[in-house]
C-alpha cells in the first residue's frame, strides 16, 4: 500500500502542476489582451473627444434633372483626419465625393467636398451630413 499510494500521489501532483501551469498561461494571455483592449478604447475615446468638424457652407450648381453640391467643411478639432475616410450623406443616401489633394486634413483646414449629379427632389429643404472616420459628424440643411 505504501509504494502504490506514493505513485498515485506523485501522478496527481504532476498533473496538478501541469494543469496549473497551463491555466496560468491562458489567464495571463487573456489578461494581457484585455489590457490592450482597454488601452485601445482609451485612445479611441481621446481621439473622438479631440475630433470636430463643422459644415461652413453649401453651394448648389443646379441643372434640369440633377444638381451638383459643394459642401465646405472645416476640421475644427485637434486631430488630423483622412479626407478619403469621410462619409457624405445627402437626403439619406451615401454619395461619392471629390476633393482637392492632399488626403490629410489637418486641424483648422477647410475642404470643399463636391457631390455630382444628385437627383432633383421637389422638397423645400434638403439635408447633408458629413461623418469623419471615427464617427464624429455635422449636419446642414440647404434649399434648392
Coordinates of N, CA and C in Angstrom, one line a residue:
X1 N 0.8 -1.2 0.0 CA 0.0 0.0 0.0 C 0.9 1.3 0.0
X2 N 2.1 1.2 0.4 CA 2.9 2.4 0.5 C 3.4 2.9 -0.8
X3 N 4.0 2.0 -1.6 CA 4.5 2.4 -2.9 C 3.4 2.8 -3.9
X4 N 2.3 2.0 -3.9 CA 1.2 2.4 -4.9 C 0.6 3.7 -4.5
X5 N 0.4 4.0 -3.2 CA -0.2 5.2 -2.8 C 0.8 6.4 -3.2
X6 N 2.1 6.2 -3.0 CA 3.0 7.2 -3.3 C 3.0 7.5 -4.8
X7 N 2.9 6.5 -5.6 CA 2.9 6.6 -7.1 C 1.6 7.4 -7.5
X8 N 0.5 7.1 -6.9 CA -0.7 7.8 -7.3 C -0.7 9.3 -6.9
X9 N -0.1 9.5 -5.7 CA 0.0 10.9 -5.2 C 1.0 11.7 -6.1
X10 N 2.0 11.0 -6.5 CA 3.0 11.7 -7.4 C 2.4 12.0 -8.8
X11 N 1.6 11.1 -9.3 CA 0.9 11.3 -10.6 C -0.1 12.5 -10.4
X12 N -0.9 12.5 -9.3 CA -1.8 13.6 -9.1 C -1.1 15.0 -8.9
X13 N 0.1 14.9 -8.3 CA 0.9 16.1 -8.1 C 1.4 16.7 -9.4
X14 N 2.0 15.8 -10.2 CA 2.5 16.2 -11.5 C 1.3 16.7 -12.4
X15 N 0.2 16.1 -12.4 CA -1.0 16.5 -13.1 C -1.4 17.9 -12.7
X16 N -1.5 18.1 -11.4 CA -1.9 19.4 -10.8 C -0.9 20.5 -11.2
X17 N 0.4 20.2 -11.2 CA 1.4 21.2 -11.7 C 1.2 21.6 -13.1
X18 N 1.0 20.6 -14.0 CA 0.8 20.8 -15.4 C -0.5 21.6 -15.7
X19 N -1.5 21.2 -15.0 CA -2.8 21.9 -15.1 C -2.7 23.4 -14.7
X20 N -2.0 23.6 -13.6 CA -1.8 24.9 -13.0 C -1.0 25.8 -14.0
X21 N 0.1 25.2 -14.5 CA 0.9 26.0 -15.5 C 0.1 26.4 -16.7
X22 N -0.6 25.4 -17.2 CA -1.5 25.7 -18.4 C -2.5 26.8 -18.1
X23 N -3.2 26.7 -17.0 CA -4.2 27.6 -16.6 C -3.6 29.0 -16.5
X24 N -2.4 29.1 -15.8 CA -1.8 30.4 -15.6 C -1.4 31.0 -17.0
X25 N -0.9 30.3 -17.9 CA -0.6 30.8 -19.2 C -1.8 31.3 -19.9
X26 N -2.9 30.6 -19.9 CA -4.1 31.1 -20.6 C -4.7 32.3 -19.9
X27 N -4.7 32.4 -18.6 CA -5.2 33.5 -17.8 C -4.3 34.7 -18.1
X28 N -3.0 34.5 -18.1 CA -2.1 35.6 -18.3 C -2.3 36.2 -19.7
X29 N -2.4 35.4 -20.7 CA -2.6 35.9 -22.1 C -3.9 36.6 -22.2
X30 N -5.0 36.1 -21.6 CA -6.3 36.8 -21.7 C -6.2 38.1 -21.0
X31 N -5.6 38.2 -19.9 CA -5.5 39.5 -19.1 C -4.7 40.5 -19.9
X32 N -3.7 40.0 -20.7 CA -2.9 40.9 -21.5 C -3.7 41.5 -22.6
X33 N -4.5 40.6 -23.2 CA -5.4 41.1 -24.3 C -6.5 42.1 -23.8
X34 N -7.0 41.8 -22.6 CA -8.0 42.8 -22.0 C -7.3 44.1 -21.8
X35 N -6.1 44.1 -21.3 CA -5.4 45.4 -21.0 C -5.1 46.2 -22.3
X36 N -4.7 45.4 -23.4 CA -4.5 46.0 -24.7 C -5.8 46.7 -25.2
X37 N -6.9 46.0 -25.0 CA -8.2 46.5 -25.5 C -8.6 47.7 -24.7
X38 N -8.4 47.7 -23.4 CA -8.7 48.9 -22.6 C -7.8 50.1 -23.1
X39 N -6.6 49.9 -23.4 CA -5.7 51.0 -23.9 C -6.2 51.5 -25.2
X40 N -6.6 50.6 -26.1 CA -7.1 51.0 -27.4 C -8.4 51.8 -27.3
X41 N -9.3 51.3 -26.4 CA -10.6 52.0 -26.1 C -10.3 53.4 -25.6
X42 N -9.3 53.6 -24.7 CA -9.0 54.9 -24.2 C -8.5 55.8 -25.3
X43 N -7.6 55.3 -26.2 CA -7.1 56.0 -27.3 C -8.2 56.5 -28.3
X44 N -9.1 55.6 -28.5 CA -10.2 55.9 -29.4 C -11.1 57.0 -28.8
X45 N -11.4 56.9 -27.5 CA -12.2 57.9 -26.8 C -11.5 59.3 -26.8
X46 N -10.2 59.3 -26.6 CA -9.5 60.5 -26.6 C -9.5 61.2 -28.0
X47 N -9.4 60.3 -29.0 CA -9.4 60.8 -30.4 C -10.8 61.4 -30.7
X48 N -11.9 60.7 -30.3 CA -13.2 61.2 -30.5 C -13.5 62.5 -29.8
X49 N -12.9 62.7 -28.6 CA -13.1 63.9 -27.9 C -12.4 65.1 -28.6
X50 N -11.3 64.8 -29.3 CA -10.5 65.8 -29.9 C -10.9 66.1 -31.4
X51 N -11.8 65.3 -31.9 CA -12.3 65.5 -33.3 C -13.5 66.3 -33.3
X52 N -13.5 67.3 -34.3 CA -14.7 68.1 -34.5 C -14.7 68.6 -35.9
X53 N -15.8 68.5 -36.7 CA -15.9 69.0 -38.0 C -17.1 69.9 -38.0
X54 N -17.1 70.9 -38.9 CA -18.1 71.9 -39.0 C -18.4 72.2 -40.5
X55 N -19.7 72.0 -40.9 CA -20.1 72.4 -42.2 C -20.3 73.9 -42.2
X56 N -19.5 74.6 -43.0 CA -19.5 76.1 -43.1 C -20.5 76.6 -44.1
X57 N -20.5 75.9 -45.3 CA -21.3 76.4 -46.4 C -21.7 75.3 -47.3
X58 N -22.9 75.5 -48.0 CA -23.2 74.5 -49.1 C -23.6 75.4 -50.3
X59 N -23.1 75.0 -51.5 CA -23.3 75.7 -52.7 C -23.8 74.7 -53.7
X60 N -24.9 75.2 -54.5 CA -25.5 74.3 -55.4 C -25.3 74.8 -56.8
X61 N -25.0 73.9 -57.8 CA -24.9 74.2 -59.2 C -26.1 73.4 -59.8
X62 N -27.2 74.1 -60.1 CA -28.4 73.5 -60.4 C -28.6 73.3 -62.0
X63 N -29.0 72.2 -62.4 CA -29.4 71.9 -63.8 C -30.8 71.4 -63.8
X64 N -31.3 70.9 -64.9 CA -32.7 70.5 -65.0 C -33.0 69.3 -64.2
X65 N -32.4 68.1 -64.3 CA -32.8 66.9 -63.6 C -31.9 66.6 -62.4
X66 N -30.8 67.2 -62.3 CA -29.9 66.9 -61.2 C -29.1 68.2 -60.9
X67 N -28.4 68.1 -59.8 CA -27.6 69.3 -59.4 C -26.3 68.8 -58.7
X68 N -25.3 69.7 -58.7 CA -24.0 69.4 -58.0 C -24.0 70.2 -56.7
X69 N -23.5 69.6 -55.7 CA -23.5 70.2 -54.4 C -22.0 70.2 -53.9
X70 N -21.6 71.4 -53.5 CA -20.3 71.6 -52.9 C -20.5 72.0 -51.4
X71 N -19.9 71.1 -50.6 CA -20.0 71.3 -49.1 C -18.6 71.8 -48.6
X72 N -18.6 72.9 -48.0 CA -17.4 73.4 -47.4 C -17.3 73.0 -45.9
X73 N -16.3 72.2 -45.6 CA -16.3 71.6 -44.2 C -14.9 72.0 -43.6
X74 N -14.9 72.4 -42.3 CA -13.7 72.7 -41.6 C -13.4 71.7 -40.5
X75 N -12.2 71.4 -40.4 CA -11.7 70.5 -39.3 C -11.4 71.4 -38.1
X76 N -12.4 71.5 -37.2 CA -12.2 72.4 -36.1 C -11.7 71.7 -34.8
X77 N -11.3 70.4 -35.0 CA -10.8 69.6 -33.9 C -9.3 69.8 -33.8
X78 N -8.6 68.9 -33.0 CA -7.2 68.9 -32.9 C -6.5 67.6 -33.5
X79 N -7.3 66.9 -34.2 CA -6.8 65.6 -34.8 C -6.8 65.7 -36.3
X80 N -5.7 65.2 -36.9 CA -5.6 65.2 -38.4 C -6.4 64.0 -38.9
X81 N -7.3 64.3 -39.8 CA -8.2 63.3 -40.4 C -7.8 62.9 -41.8
X82 N -8.4 61.9 -42.3 CA -8.1 61.4 -43.7 C -9.3 61.8 -44.5
X83 N -9.1 62.5 -45.6 CA -10.2 63.0 -46.4 C -10.9 61.9 -47.2
X84 N -10.2 60.8 -47.4 CA -10.7 59.6 -48.1 C -11.6 58.8 -47.2
X85 N -11.6 59.0 -45.9 CA -12.3 58.2 -45.0 C -13.6 58.9 -44.5
X86 N -14.0 59.9 -45.2 CA -15.3 60.6 -44.8 C -16.5 59.9 -45.5
X87 N -17.6 60.1 -44.9 CA -18.9 59.6 -45.5 C -19.7 60.9 -45.7
X88 N -20.3 61.1 -46.9 CA -21.2 62.2 -47.2 C -22.5 61.6 -47.5
X89 N -23.5 62.0 -46.7 CA -24.9 61.5 -46.9 C -25.8 62.7 -47.3
X90 N -26.4 62.6 -48.4 CA -27.3 63.6 -48.9 C -28.7 63.0 -49.0
X91 N -29.6 63.6 -48.3 CA -31.0 63.2 -48.3 C -31.1 61.7 -47.9
X92 N -30.3 61.2 -47.1 CA -30.4 59.8 -46.6 C -29.6 58.8 -47.5
X93 N -28.9 59.3 -48.5 CA -28.2 58.4 -49.4 C -26.7 58.7 -49.3
X94 N -25.9 57.6 -49.2 CA -24.4 57.8 -49.2 C -24.0 58.2 -50.6
X95 N -23.2 59.2 -50.7 CA -22.8 59.7 -52.0 C -21.3 59.7 -52.1
X96 N -20.8 59.5 -53.3 CA -19.4 59.7 -53.6 C -19.1 61.1 -53.7
X97 N -17.9 61.5 -53.4 CA -17.5 62.9 -53.5 C -16.1 63.1 -54.0
X98 N -15.8 64.3 -54.4 CA -14.4 64.6 -54.8 C -13.9 65.8 -54.0
X99 N -12.6 65.9 -54.0 CA -12.0 67.0 -53.2 C -10.6 67.2 -53.8
X100 N -10.0 68.3 -53.5 CA -8.6 68.6 -53.9 C -7.6 67.9 -52.9
X101 N -6.5 67.4 -53.5 CA -5.5 66.8 -52.7 C -4.9 67.9 -51.7
X102 N -4.3 67.4 -50.6 CA -3.9 66.1 -50.2 C -5.0 65.4 -49.4
X103 N -4.7 64.1 -49.1 CA -5.7 63.4 -48.4 C -5.7 63.7 -46.9
X104 N -4.6 64.2 -46.4 CA -4.5 64.5 -44.9 C -5.3 65.8 -44.7
X105 N -6.0 65.9 -43.7 CA -6.9 67.0 -43.4 C -6.5 67.5 -42.0
X106 N -5.7 68.5 -41.9 CA -5.1 68.9 -40.6 C -6.1 69.9 -39.9
X107 N -5.9 70.1 -38.6 CA -6.8 71.0 -37.9 C -6.8 72.4 -38.5
X108 N -7.9 73.1 -38.4 CA -8.1 74.4 -38.9 C -8.0 74.5 -40.4
X109 N -8.1 73.4 -41.1 CA -8.1 73.4 -42.6 C -9.5 73.2 -43.1
X110 N -9.8 73.8 -44.2 CA -11.1 73.7 -44.8 C -11.0 72.9 -46.1
X111 N -12.0 72.0 -46.3 CA -12.0 71.2 -47.5 C -13.4 71.4 -48.2
X112 N -13.3 71.5 -49.6 CA -14.5 71.5 -50.4 C -14.8 70.1 -50.9
X113 N -15.9 69.6 -50.5 CA -16.3 68.3 -51.0 C -17.4 68.5 -52.0
X114 N -17.2 67.9 -53.2 CA -18.2 68.1 -54.3 C -18.9 66.8 -54.6
X115 N -20.2 66.8 -54.6 CA -21.0 65.7 -54.9 C -21.7 66.0 -56.2
X116 N -21.5 65.1 -57.2 CA -22.1 65.4 -58.6 C -23.3 64.6 -58.8
X117 N -24.2 65.2 -59.7 CA -25.4 64.5 -60.2 C -26.3 64.0 -59.2
X118 N -26.7 64.9 -58.2 CA -27.7 64.5 -57.2 C -29.1 64.7 -57.9
X119 N -30.0 63.7 -57.9 CA -31.3 63.8 -58.5 C -32.1 65.0 -57.8
X120 N -32.8 65.8 -58.6 CA -33.6 66.8 -58.1 C -34.8 66.3 -57.4
X121 N -35.0 66.8 -56.2 CA -36.1 66.3 -55.3 C -37.0 67.5 -55.0
X122 N -38.3 67.4 -55.1 CA -39.2 68.6 -55.0 C -39.3 69.2 -53.6
X123 N -38.7 68.5 -52.6 CA -38.7 69.0 -51.2 C -38.1 70.4 -51.1
X124 N -38.6 71.2 -50.2 CA -38.1 72.6 -50.0 C -36.8 72.6 -49.3
X125 N -36.6 71.6 -48.4 CA -35.3 71.6 -47.6 C -34.6 70.3 -47.7
X126 N -33.3 70.3 -47.9 CA -32.6 69.0 -48.1 C -31.5 69.0 -47.0
X127 N -31.0 67.8 -46.7 CA -30.0 67.6 -45.7 C -28.7 67.0 -46.2
X128 N -27.6 67.4 -45.6 CA -26.4 66.8 -45.9 C -25.7 66.6 -44.6
X129 N -25.0 65.4 -44.5 CA -24.3 65.0 -43.3 C -22.9 64.6 -43.7
X130 N -21.9 65.1 -43.0 CA -20.5 64.7 -43.3 C -20.0 64.0 -42.0
X131 N -19.5 62.8 -42.1 CA -19.1 62.0 -41.0 C -17.6 61.7 -41.1
X132 N -16.8 61.9 -40.1 CA -15.4 61.6 -40.1 C -15.2 60.1 -39.9
X133 N -13.9 59.7 -40.0 CA -13.6 58.3 -39.9 C -13.9 57.7 -38.6
X134 N -14.0 58.5 -37.5 CA -14.3 58.0 -36.2 C -15.7 58.2 -35.7
X135 N -16.6 58.6 -36.6 CA -18.0 58.8 -36.3 C -18.5 60.2 -36.0
X136 N -17.6 61.1 -35.8 CA -17.9 62.5 -35.5 C -18.5 63.1 -36.8
X137 N -19.7 63.8 -36.6 CA -20.4 64.2 -37.8 C -21.0 65.6 -37.6
X138 N -21.4 66.3 -38.7 CA -22.1 67.5 -38.7 C -23.1 67.5 -39.8
X139 N -24.3 68.2 -39.5 CA -25.4 68.2 -40.4 C -25.6 69.6 -40.9
X140 N -26.2 69.8 -42.1 CA -26.6 71.1 -42.6 C -27.8 70.9 -43.5
X141 N -28.6 71.9 -43.6 CA -29.8 71.9 -44.5 C -29.5 72.9 -45.6
X142 N -30.1 72.7 -46.7 CA -29.9 73.6 -47.8 C -31.2 73.6 -48.7
X143 N -31.5 74.7 -49.3 CA -32.6 74.7 -50.3 C -32.1 74.5 -51.7
X144 N -33.0 74.1 -52.6 CA -32.7 74.0 -54.0 C -33.3 75.2 -54.7

